Structures are given as structure tokens and as C-alpha cells.
Tab-separated table of C-alpha atoms in Angstrom:
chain	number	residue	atom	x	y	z
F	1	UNK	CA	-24.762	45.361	-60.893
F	2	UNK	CA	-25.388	44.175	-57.340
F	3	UNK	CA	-24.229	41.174	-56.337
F	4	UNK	CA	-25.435	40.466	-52.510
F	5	UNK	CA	-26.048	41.749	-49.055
F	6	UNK	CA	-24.423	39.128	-46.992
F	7	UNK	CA	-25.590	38.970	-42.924
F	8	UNK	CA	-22.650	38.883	-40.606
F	9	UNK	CA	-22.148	36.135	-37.954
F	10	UNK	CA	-22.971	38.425	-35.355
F	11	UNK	CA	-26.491	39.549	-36.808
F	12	UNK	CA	-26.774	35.398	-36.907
F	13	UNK	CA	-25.980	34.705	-33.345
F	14	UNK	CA	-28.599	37.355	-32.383
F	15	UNK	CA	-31.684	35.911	-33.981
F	16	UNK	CA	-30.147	32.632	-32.368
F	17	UNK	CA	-30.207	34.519	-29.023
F	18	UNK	CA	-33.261	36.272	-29.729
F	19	UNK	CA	-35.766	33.719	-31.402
F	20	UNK	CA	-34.410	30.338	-30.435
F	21	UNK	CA	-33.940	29.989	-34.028
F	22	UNK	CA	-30.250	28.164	-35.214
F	23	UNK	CA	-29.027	31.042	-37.455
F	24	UNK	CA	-25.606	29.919	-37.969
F	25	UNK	CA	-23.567	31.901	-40.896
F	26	UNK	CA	-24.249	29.183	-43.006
F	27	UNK	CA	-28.026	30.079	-42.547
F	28	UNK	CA	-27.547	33.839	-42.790
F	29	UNK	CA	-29.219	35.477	-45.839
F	30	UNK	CA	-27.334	36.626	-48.925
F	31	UNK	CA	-29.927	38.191	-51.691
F	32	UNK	CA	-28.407	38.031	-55.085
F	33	UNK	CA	-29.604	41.015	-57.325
F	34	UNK	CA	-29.179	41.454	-61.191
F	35	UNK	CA	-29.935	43.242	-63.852
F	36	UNK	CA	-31.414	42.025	-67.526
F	37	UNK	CA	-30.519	44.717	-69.907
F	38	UNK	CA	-33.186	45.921	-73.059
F	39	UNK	CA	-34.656	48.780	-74.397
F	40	UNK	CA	-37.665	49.629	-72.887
F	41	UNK	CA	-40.903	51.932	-74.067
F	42	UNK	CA	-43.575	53.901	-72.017
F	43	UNK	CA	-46.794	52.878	-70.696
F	44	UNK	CA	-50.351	53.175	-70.137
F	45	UNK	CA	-51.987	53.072	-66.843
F	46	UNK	CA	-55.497	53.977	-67.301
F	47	UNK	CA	-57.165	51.098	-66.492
F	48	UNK	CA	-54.983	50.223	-63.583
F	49	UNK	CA	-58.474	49.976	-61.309
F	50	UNK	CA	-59.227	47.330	-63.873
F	51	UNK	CA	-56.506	45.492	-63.649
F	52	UNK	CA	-56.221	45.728	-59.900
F	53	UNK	CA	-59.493	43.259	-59.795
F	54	UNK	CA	-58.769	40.782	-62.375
F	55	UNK	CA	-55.365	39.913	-60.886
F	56	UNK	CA	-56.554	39.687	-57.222
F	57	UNK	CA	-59.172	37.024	-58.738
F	58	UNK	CA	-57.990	34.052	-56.148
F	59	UNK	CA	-55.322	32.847	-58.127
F	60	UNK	CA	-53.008	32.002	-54.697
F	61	UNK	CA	-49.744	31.676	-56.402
F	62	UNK	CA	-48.195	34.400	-54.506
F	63	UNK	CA	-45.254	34.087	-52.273
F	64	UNK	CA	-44.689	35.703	-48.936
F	65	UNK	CA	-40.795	36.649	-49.160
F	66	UNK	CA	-39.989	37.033	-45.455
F	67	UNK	CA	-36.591	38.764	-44.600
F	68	UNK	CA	-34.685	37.140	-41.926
F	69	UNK	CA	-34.630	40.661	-39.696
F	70	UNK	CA	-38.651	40.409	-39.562
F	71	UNK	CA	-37.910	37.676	-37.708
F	72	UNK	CA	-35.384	38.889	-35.245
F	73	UNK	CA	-37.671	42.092	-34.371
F	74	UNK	CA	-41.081	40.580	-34.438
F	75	UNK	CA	-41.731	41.313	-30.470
F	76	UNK	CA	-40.139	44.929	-30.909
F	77	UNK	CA	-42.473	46.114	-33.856
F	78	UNK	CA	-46.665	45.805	-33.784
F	79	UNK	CA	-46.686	46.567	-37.156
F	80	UNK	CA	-44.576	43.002	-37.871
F	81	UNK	CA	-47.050	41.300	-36.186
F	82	UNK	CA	-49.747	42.476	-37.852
F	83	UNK	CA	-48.175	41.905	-40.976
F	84	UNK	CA	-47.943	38.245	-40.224
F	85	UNK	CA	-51.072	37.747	-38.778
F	86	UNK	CA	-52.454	39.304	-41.975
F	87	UNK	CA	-50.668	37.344	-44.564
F	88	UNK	CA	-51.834	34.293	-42.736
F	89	UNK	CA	-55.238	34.640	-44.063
F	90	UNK	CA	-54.461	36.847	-47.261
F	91	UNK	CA	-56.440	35.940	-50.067
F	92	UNK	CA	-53.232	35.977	-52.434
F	93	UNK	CA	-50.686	34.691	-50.459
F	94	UNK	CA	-49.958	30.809	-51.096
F	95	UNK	CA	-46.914	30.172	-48.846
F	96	UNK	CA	-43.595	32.150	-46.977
F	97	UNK	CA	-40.509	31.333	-47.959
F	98	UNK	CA	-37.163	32.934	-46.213
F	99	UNK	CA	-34.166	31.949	-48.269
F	100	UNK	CA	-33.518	29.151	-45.420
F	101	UNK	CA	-34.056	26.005	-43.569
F	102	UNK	CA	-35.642	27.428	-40.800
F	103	UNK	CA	-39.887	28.447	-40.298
F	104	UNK	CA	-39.803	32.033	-38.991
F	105	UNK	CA	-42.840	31.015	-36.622
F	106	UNK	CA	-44.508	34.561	-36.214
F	107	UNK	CA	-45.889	33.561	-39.846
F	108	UNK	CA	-46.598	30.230	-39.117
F	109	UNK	CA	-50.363	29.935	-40.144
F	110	UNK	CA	-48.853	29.875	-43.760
F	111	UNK	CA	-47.131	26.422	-45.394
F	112	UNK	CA	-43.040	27.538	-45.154
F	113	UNK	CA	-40.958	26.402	-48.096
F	114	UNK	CA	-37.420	25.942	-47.421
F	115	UNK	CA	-34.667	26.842	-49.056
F	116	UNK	CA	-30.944	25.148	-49.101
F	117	UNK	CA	-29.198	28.069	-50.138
F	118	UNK	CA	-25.732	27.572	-50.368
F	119	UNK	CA	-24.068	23.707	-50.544
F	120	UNK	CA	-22.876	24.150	-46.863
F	121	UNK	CA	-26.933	23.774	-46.229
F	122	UNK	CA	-27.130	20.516	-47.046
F	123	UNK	CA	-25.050	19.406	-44.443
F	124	UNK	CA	-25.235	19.383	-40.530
F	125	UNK	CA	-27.083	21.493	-38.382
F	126	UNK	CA	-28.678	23.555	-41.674
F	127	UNK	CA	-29.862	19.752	-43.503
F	128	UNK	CA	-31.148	18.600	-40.632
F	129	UNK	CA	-33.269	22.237	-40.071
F	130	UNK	CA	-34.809	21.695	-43.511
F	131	UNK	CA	-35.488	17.993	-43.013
F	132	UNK	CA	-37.306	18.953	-39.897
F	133	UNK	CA	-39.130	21.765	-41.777
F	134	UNK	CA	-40.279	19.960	-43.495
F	135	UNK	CA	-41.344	17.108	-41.268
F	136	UNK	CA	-43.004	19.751	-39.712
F	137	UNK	CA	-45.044	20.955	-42.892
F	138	UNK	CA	-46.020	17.334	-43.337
F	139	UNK	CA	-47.488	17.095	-39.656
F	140	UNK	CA	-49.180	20.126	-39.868
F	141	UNK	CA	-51.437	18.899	-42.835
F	142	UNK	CA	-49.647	20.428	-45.791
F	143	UNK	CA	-50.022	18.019	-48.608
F	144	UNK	CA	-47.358	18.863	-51.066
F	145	UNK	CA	-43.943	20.399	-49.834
F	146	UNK	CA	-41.854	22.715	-52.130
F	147	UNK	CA	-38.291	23.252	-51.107
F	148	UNK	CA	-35.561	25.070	-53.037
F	149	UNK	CA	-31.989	24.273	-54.139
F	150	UNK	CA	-29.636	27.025	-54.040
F	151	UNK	CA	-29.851	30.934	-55.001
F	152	UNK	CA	-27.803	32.129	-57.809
F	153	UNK	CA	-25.190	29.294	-57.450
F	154	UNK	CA	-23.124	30.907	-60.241
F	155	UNK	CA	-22.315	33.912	-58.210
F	156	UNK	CA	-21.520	31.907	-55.253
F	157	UNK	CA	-18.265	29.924	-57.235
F	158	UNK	CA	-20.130	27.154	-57.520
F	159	UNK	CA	-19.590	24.900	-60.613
F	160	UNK	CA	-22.667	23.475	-62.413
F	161	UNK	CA	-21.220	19.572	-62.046
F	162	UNK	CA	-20.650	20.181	-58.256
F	163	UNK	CA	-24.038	21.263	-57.862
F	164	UNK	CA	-25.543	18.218	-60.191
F	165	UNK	CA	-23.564	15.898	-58.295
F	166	UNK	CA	-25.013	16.961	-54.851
F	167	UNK	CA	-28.150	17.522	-56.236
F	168	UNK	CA	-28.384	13.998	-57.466
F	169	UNK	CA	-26.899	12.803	-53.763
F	170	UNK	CA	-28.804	14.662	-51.503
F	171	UNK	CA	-32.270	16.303	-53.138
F	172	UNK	CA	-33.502	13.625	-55.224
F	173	UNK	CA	-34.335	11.242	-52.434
F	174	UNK	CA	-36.514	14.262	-51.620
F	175	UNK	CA	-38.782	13.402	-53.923
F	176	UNK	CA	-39.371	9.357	-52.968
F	177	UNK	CA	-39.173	9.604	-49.624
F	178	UNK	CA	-42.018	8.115	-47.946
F	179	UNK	CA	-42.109	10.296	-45.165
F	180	UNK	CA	-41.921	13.415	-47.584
F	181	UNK	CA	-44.666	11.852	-49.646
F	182	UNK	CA	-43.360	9.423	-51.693
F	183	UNK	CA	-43.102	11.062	-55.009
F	184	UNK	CA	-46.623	11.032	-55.459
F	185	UNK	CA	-47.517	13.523	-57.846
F	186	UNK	CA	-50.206	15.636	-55.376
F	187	UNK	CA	-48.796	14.902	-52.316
F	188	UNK	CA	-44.625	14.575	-53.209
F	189	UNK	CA	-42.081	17.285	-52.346
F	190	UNK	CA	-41.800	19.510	-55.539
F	191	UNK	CA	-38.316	19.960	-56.258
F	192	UNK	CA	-37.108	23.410	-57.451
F	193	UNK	CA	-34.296	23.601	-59.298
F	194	UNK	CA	-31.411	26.448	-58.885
F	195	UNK	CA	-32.239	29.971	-59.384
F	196	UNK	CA	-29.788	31.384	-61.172
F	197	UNK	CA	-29.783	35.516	-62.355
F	198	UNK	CA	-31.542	36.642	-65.480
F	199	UNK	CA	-28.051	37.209	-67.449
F	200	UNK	CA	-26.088	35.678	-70.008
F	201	UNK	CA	-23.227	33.746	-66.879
F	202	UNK	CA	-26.416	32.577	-65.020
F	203	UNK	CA	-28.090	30.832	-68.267
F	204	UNK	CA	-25.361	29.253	-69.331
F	205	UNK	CA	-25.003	28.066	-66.042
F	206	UNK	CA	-28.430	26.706	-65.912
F	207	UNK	CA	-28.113	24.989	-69.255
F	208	UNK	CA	-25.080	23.261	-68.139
F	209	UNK	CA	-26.328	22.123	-64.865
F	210	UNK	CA	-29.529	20.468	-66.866
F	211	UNK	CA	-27.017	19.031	-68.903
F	212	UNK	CA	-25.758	16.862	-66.401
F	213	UNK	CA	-29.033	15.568	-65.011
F	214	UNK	CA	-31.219	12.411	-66.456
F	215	UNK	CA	-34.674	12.812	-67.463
F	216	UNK	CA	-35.977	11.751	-63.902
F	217	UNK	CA	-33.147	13.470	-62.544
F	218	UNK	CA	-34.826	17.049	-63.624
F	219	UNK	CA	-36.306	19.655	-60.883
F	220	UNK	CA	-40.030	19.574	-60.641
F	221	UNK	CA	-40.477	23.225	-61.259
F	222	UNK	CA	-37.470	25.781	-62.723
F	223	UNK	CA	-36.343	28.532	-60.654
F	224	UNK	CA	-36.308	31.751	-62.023
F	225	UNK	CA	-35.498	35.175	-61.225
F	226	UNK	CA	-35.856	37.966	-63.076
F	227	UNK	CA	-34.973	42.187	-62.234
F	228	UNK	CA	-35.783	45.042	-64.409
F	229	UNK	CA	-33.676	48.056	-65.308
F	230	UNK	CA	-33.781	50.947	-63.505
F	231	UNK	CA	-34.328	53.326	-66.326
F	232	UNK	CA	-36.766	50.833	-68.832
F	233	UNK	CA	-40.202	52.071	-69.168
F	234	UNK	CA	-43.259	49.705	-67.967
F	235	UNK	CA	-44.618	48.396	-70.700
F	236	UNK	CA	-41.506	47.528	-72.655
F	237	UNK	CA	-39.849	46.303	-68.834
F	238	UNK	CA	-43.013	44.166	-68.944
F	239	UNK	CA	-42.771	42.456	-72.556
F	240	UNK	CA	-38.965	41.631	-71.761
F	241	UNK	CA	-39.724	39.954	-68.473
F	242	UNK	CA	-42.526	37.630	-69.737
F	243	UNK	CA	-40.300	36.975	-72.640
F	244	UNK	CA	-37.287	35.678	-70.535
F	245	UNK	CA	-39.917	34.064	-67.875
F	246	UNK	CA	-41.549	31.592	-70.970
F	247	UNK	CA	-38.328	31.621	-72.738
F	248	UNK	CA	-36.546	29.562	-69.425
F	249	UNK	CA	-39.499	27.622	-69.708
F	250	UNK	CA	-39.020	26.754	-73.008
F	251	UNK	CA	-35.618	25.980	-73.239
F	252	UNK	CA	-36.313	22.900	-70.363
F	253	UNK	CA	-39.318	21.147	-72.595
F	254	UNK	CA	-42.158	23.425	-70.962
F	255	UNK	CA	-40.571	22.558	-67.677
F	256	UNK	CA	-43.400	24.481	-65.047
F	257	UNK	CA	-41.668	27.298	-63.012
F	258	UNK	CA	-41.444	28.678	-59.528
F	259	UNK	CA	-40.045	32.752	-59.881
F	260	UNK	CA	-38.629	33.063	-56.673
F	261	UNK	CA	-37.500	36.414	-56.708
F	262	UNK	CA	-38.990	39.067	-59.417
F	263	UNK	CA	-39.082	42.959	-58.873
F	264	UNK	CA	-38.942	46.597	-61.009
F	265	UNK	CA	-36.189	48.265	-59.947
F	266	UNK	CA	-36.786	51.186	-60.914
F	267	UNK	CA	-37.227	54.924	-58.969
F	268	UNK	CA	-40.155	55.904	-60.655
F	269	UNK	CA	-43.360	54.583	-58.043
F	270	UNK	CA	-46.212	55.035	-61.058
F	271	UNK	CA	-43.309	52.264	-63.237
F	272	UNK	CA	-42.410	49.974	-60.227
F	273	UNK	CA	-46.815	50.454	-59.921
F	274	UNK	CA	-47.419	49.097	-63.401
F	275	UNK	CA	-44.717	46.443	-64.230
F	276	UNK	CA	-45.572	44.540	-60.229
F	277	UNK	CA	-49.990	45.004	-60.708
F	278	UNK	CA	-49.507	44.289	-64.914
F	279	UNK	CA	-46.742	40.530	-64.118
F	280	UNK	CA	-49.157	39.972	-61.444
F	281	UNK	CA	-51.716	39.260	-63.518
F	282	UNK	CA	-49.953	38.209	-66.054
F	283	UNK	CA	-48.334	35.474	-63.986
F	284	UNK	CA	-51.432	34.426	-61.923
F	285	UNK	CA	-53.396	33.898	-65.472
F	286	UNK	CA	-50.094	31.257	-66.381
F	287	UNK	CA	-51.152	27.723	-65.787
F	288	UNK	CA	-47.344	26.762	-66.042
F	289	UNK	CA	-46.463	29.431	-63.383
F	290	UNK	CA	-46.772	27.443	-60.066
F	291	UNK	CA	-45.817	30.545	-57.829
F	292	UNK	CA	-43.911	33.663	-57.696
F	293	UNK	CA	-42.392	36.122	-55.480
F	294	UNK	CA	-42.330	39.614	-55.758
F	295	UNK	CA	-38.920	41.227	-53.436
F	296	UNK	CA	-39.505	41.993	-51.421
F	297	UNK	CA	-40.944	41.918	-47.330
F	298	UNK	CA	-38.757	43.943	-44.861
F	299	UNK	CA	-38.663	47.296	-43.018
F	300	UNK	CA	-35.782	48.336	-44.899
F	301	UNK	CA	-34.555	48.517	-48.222
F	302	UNK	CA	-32.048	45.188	-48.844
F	303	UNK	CA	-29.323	47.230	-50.710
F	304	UNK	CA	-28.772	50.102	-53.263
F	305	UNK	CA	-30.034	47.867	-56.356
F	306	UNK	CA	-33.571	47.382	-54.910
F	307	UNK	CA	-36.181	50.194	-55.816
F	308	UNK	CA	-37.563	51.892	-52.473
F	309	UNK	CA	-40.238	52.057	-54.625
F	310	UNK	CA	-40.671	48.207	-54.425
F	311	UNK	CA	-40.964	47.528	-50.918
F	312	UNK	CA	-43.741	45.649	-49.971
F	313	UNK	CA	-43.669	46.649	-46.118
F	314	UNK	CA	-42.379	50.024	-44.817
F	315	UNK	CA	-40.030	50.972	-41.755
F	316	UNK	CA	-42.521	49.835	-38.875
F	317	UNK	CA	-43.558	46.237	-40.848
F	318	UNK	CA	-46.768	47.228	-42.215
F	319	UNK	CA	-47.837	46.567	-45.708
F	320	UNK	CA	-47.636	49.160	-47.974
F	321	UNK	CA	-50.231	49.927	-50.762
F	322	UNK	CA	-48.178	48.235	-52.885
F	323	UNK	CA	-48.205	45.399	-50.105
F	324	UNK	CA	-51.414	45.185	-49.795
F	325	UNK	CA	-52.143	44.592	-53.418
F	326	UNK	CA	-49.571	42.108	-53.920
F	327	UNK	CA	-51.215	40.224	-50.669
F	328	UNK	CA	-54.842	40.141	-52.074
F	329	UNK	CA	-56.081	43.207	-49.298
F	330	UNK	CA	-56.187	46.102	-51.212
């Protein structure tokens, strides 16, 4: 079971040096990876063609899960660019988000949702990046902001009444801020709540956390992330992740979700094929499913529990096929 592929201070002081961007360690990346565990059975792929059109039917709900490193070599790789300048414009592609506080700007024609990853980004140099993220978002004419609190807290050593209590401090007045839009239900900052991993340690986690909050205290959308085995079958690998997606639901009174990070990880491409084109649609036809992201966008593969087979973009930043369905340009 993979844990996380932590960035080094030095890889952080050279997108600072690089991009003007403030990539302190506390705004490095870390991607958390898990694994839910069922039986799985085969599947059928026949009418994948089929498929192919009703999911890319406009349902913008699809995330745009930008790796910090796309960033950092944007001027050194074409195919980045044209990646970005792409996704801009894709038919499927609703926003970017990139784990952080900070707008990688080579993707700018897209709304950015931040993310406060860790605790230590809701303080300093990190809060004040996400405050004036999303400042920016709000000057630029997007109407309703979306930012995130914390990835997979529970593998981080963080306790669920820590989190609570600087959840309740620091994101809540989020939400009524005037200048963030006032907690107006169209135009408000949608809080998400924290994203824990598909397994028994991050539920509990979860339910805890919820435990601790008030009715109005409660995220705007769940957080969810879900992984797949590596040896499960599609259809079965299918059935178990829609089970656990409207099961989270469920267990927070119908609560809407955001799945910010979902993904086969399996070797098999015509498996990885079926279970991302198959919870595509499956997820776009949801009307309690705000957005989703499928892992993931960068020109190599995060770590040895992602699926090569998954990647979205290959080694010189263009979209792969699989890319280009997930984006709406297939």
C-alpha cells in the first residue's frame, strides 16, 4: 500500500526560482495513494464507442489534476503548453486543481481551486497564497469558489479533533465572507471537507471528524477518494467503487461530493480503459456528484502504486488517448 511521494525542499526552491511561484516545503506536493480491497469479476467492452459519446455529453464536472512539475517545466516542453492551452477550452474540463495554494498560471484560462493540504497551509506565507487565490478567482469573474481542506489527514498524524478545531477557526469564515461571496448559495465558496483514503483508518477518521462539527459547521461537498486494485476485473472494480462513492454519501445525510482523486490501478490498459470511460459516465450522470478527478496529469508516473496505464499525459505533456477522452477531445 502506497502511502506518498513527498517533493523535497530543493525541487520546491526550484519552481520558486523558476516560476516566481512561493513553493515552500510546506507547499510541496505529497499524493496519498490507497488501496480498497474486494473481489472483482470480468467485463464487457463492446459497446465502449457507445459509451465514449454518452459520457462526453457536456456534463463539465471534470477536474484538471495538474502536477506541480508541469509547472516547473512548462517553458522546456511544447507539449505542456499545448496541454494547457487545450484544457482551457476542453469541453469536459470544469476547473484545475494542484493539491495547493498557488494557480499554476500556464493553465490559467481555467477557474483554480485551491487546496490547504496539510495544517501548516493555513498559516503564513501558504494561507495567505490561498486567500489571494482566491481573491484572484473572484476578480477574474468566477462566481462560486471551491477550495479544499486537507488530503488524507489520517496518514499525515493528524487527529480528527485537531483538524475540527482548525477547521471551525480558520475555513468556516470561508464561507461568510463577503469578499469570498458571502455564503450565498450560487455565488459562496463551497467548502470541501477532508479527503481521507478509501479504507477502514480513513472512514473512521472521517466519521469522527463529522462528529465533532455542528450542523452548519458541515463541509459543503464531501471529499472522496477512491483507488482500485491492481488485480480486480472492470466490471466488478466498477460496482465496488460506485458502492463506496454513494455509500460516503450516505453515511453524511446525502451530503453532495467532490472525488478529488479516483483512478484504476491496474496494469491491464483494456481494465484501466473500462473502469475510467464506464465511472465517467457514471459520475457525470450523478446529480449529487459536483466534480471529480481522475489521477492523474504529469509526464511521469507519480510512484509505483499508480497504473502507467492511467496516465492522462505522457513523457513530453501531451494528452494521451486516455487524456483526451477524459478532457472531452477525443
Amino acid at each position: 500500500m502506497k502511502f506518498f511521494q513527498s517533493i523535497c525542499l530543493a525541487a520546491s526552491l526550484l519552481l520558486a526560482s523558476t516560476t516566481g511561484v512561493d513553493a515552500s516545503p510546506i507547499a510541496s506536493q505529497h499524493y496519498n495513494r490507497h488501496r480498497h480491497l474486494q473481489h472483482r469479476s470480468d467485463n464487457n467492452n463492446n459497446d465502449k464507442a457507445h459509451d465514449v459519446r454518452r459520457q462526453n455529453s457536456g456534463a463539465k464536472k471534470r477536474l484538471a489534476l495538474w502536477e506541480w512539475t508541469l509547472t516547473r517545466d512548462v517553458a522546456s516542453y511544447p507539449g505542456i503548453q499545448a496541454t494547457a492551452a487545450s484544457l482551457s477550452s476542453a469541453p469536459e474540463i470544469a476547473a484545475v486543481m494542484n493539491w495547493d495554494a498557488w494557480q499554476p498560471t500556464e493553465i490559467a484560462g481555467l477557474p483554480f481551486e485551491p487546496m490547504a493540504r496539510v495544517p501548516d497551509s493555513l498559516l503564513g506565507d501558504v494561507w495567505n497564497q490561498l486567500l489571494g487565490s482566491l481573491t484572484n478567482q473572484r476578480t477574474a469573474g468566477v462566481e462560486q469558489l471551491t477550495v479544499y481542506f486537507l488530503n488524507e489527514p489520517e496518514r499525515q498524524g493528524v487527529s480528527a479533533a485537531d483538524a475540527a478545531a482548525t477547521w471551525r477557526a480558520s475555513f468556516l469564515p470561508l464561507r461568510t465572507d463577503a469578499q469570498y461571496g458571502g455564503g450565498n448559495a450560487t455565488t459562496g465558496t463551497r467548502l470541501v471537507g477532508p479527503a481521507p483514503a478509501s479504507d477502514e483508518a480513513g472512514s473512521a477518521w472521517l466519521q469522527e471528524f463529522m462528529g465533532y462539527l455542528g450542523d452548519d459547521e458541515k463541509p459543503d461537498l464531501l471529499g472522496v477518494h477512491y483507488y482500485t486494485t491492481q488485480d480486480g476485473a472492470a466490471a466488478d472494480e466498477v460496482a465496488a467503487a460506485q458502492a463506496y462513492i454513494q455509500g460516503q454519501s450516505a453515511a453524511y445525510g446525502g451530503l453532495p461530493v467532490i472525488v478529488s482523486e479516483i483512478a484504476s490501478t491496474s496494469r491491464d490498459p483494456a481494465v484501466v480503459d473500462a473502469f475510467t470511460r464506464q465511472m465517467a459516465q457514471w459520475l457525470d450522470e450523478q446529480d449529487w456528484v459536483a466534480q471529480y478527478g481522475f489521477f492523474g496529469m504529469s509526464r511521469a508516473v507519480a510512484d509505483d502504486f499508480v497504473s502507467p496505464a492511467a496516465q492522462l499525459m505522457d513523457a513530453d505533456g501531451n494528452l494521451t488517448p486516455l487524456g483526451l477522452f477524459y478532457a472531452g477531445l477525443e
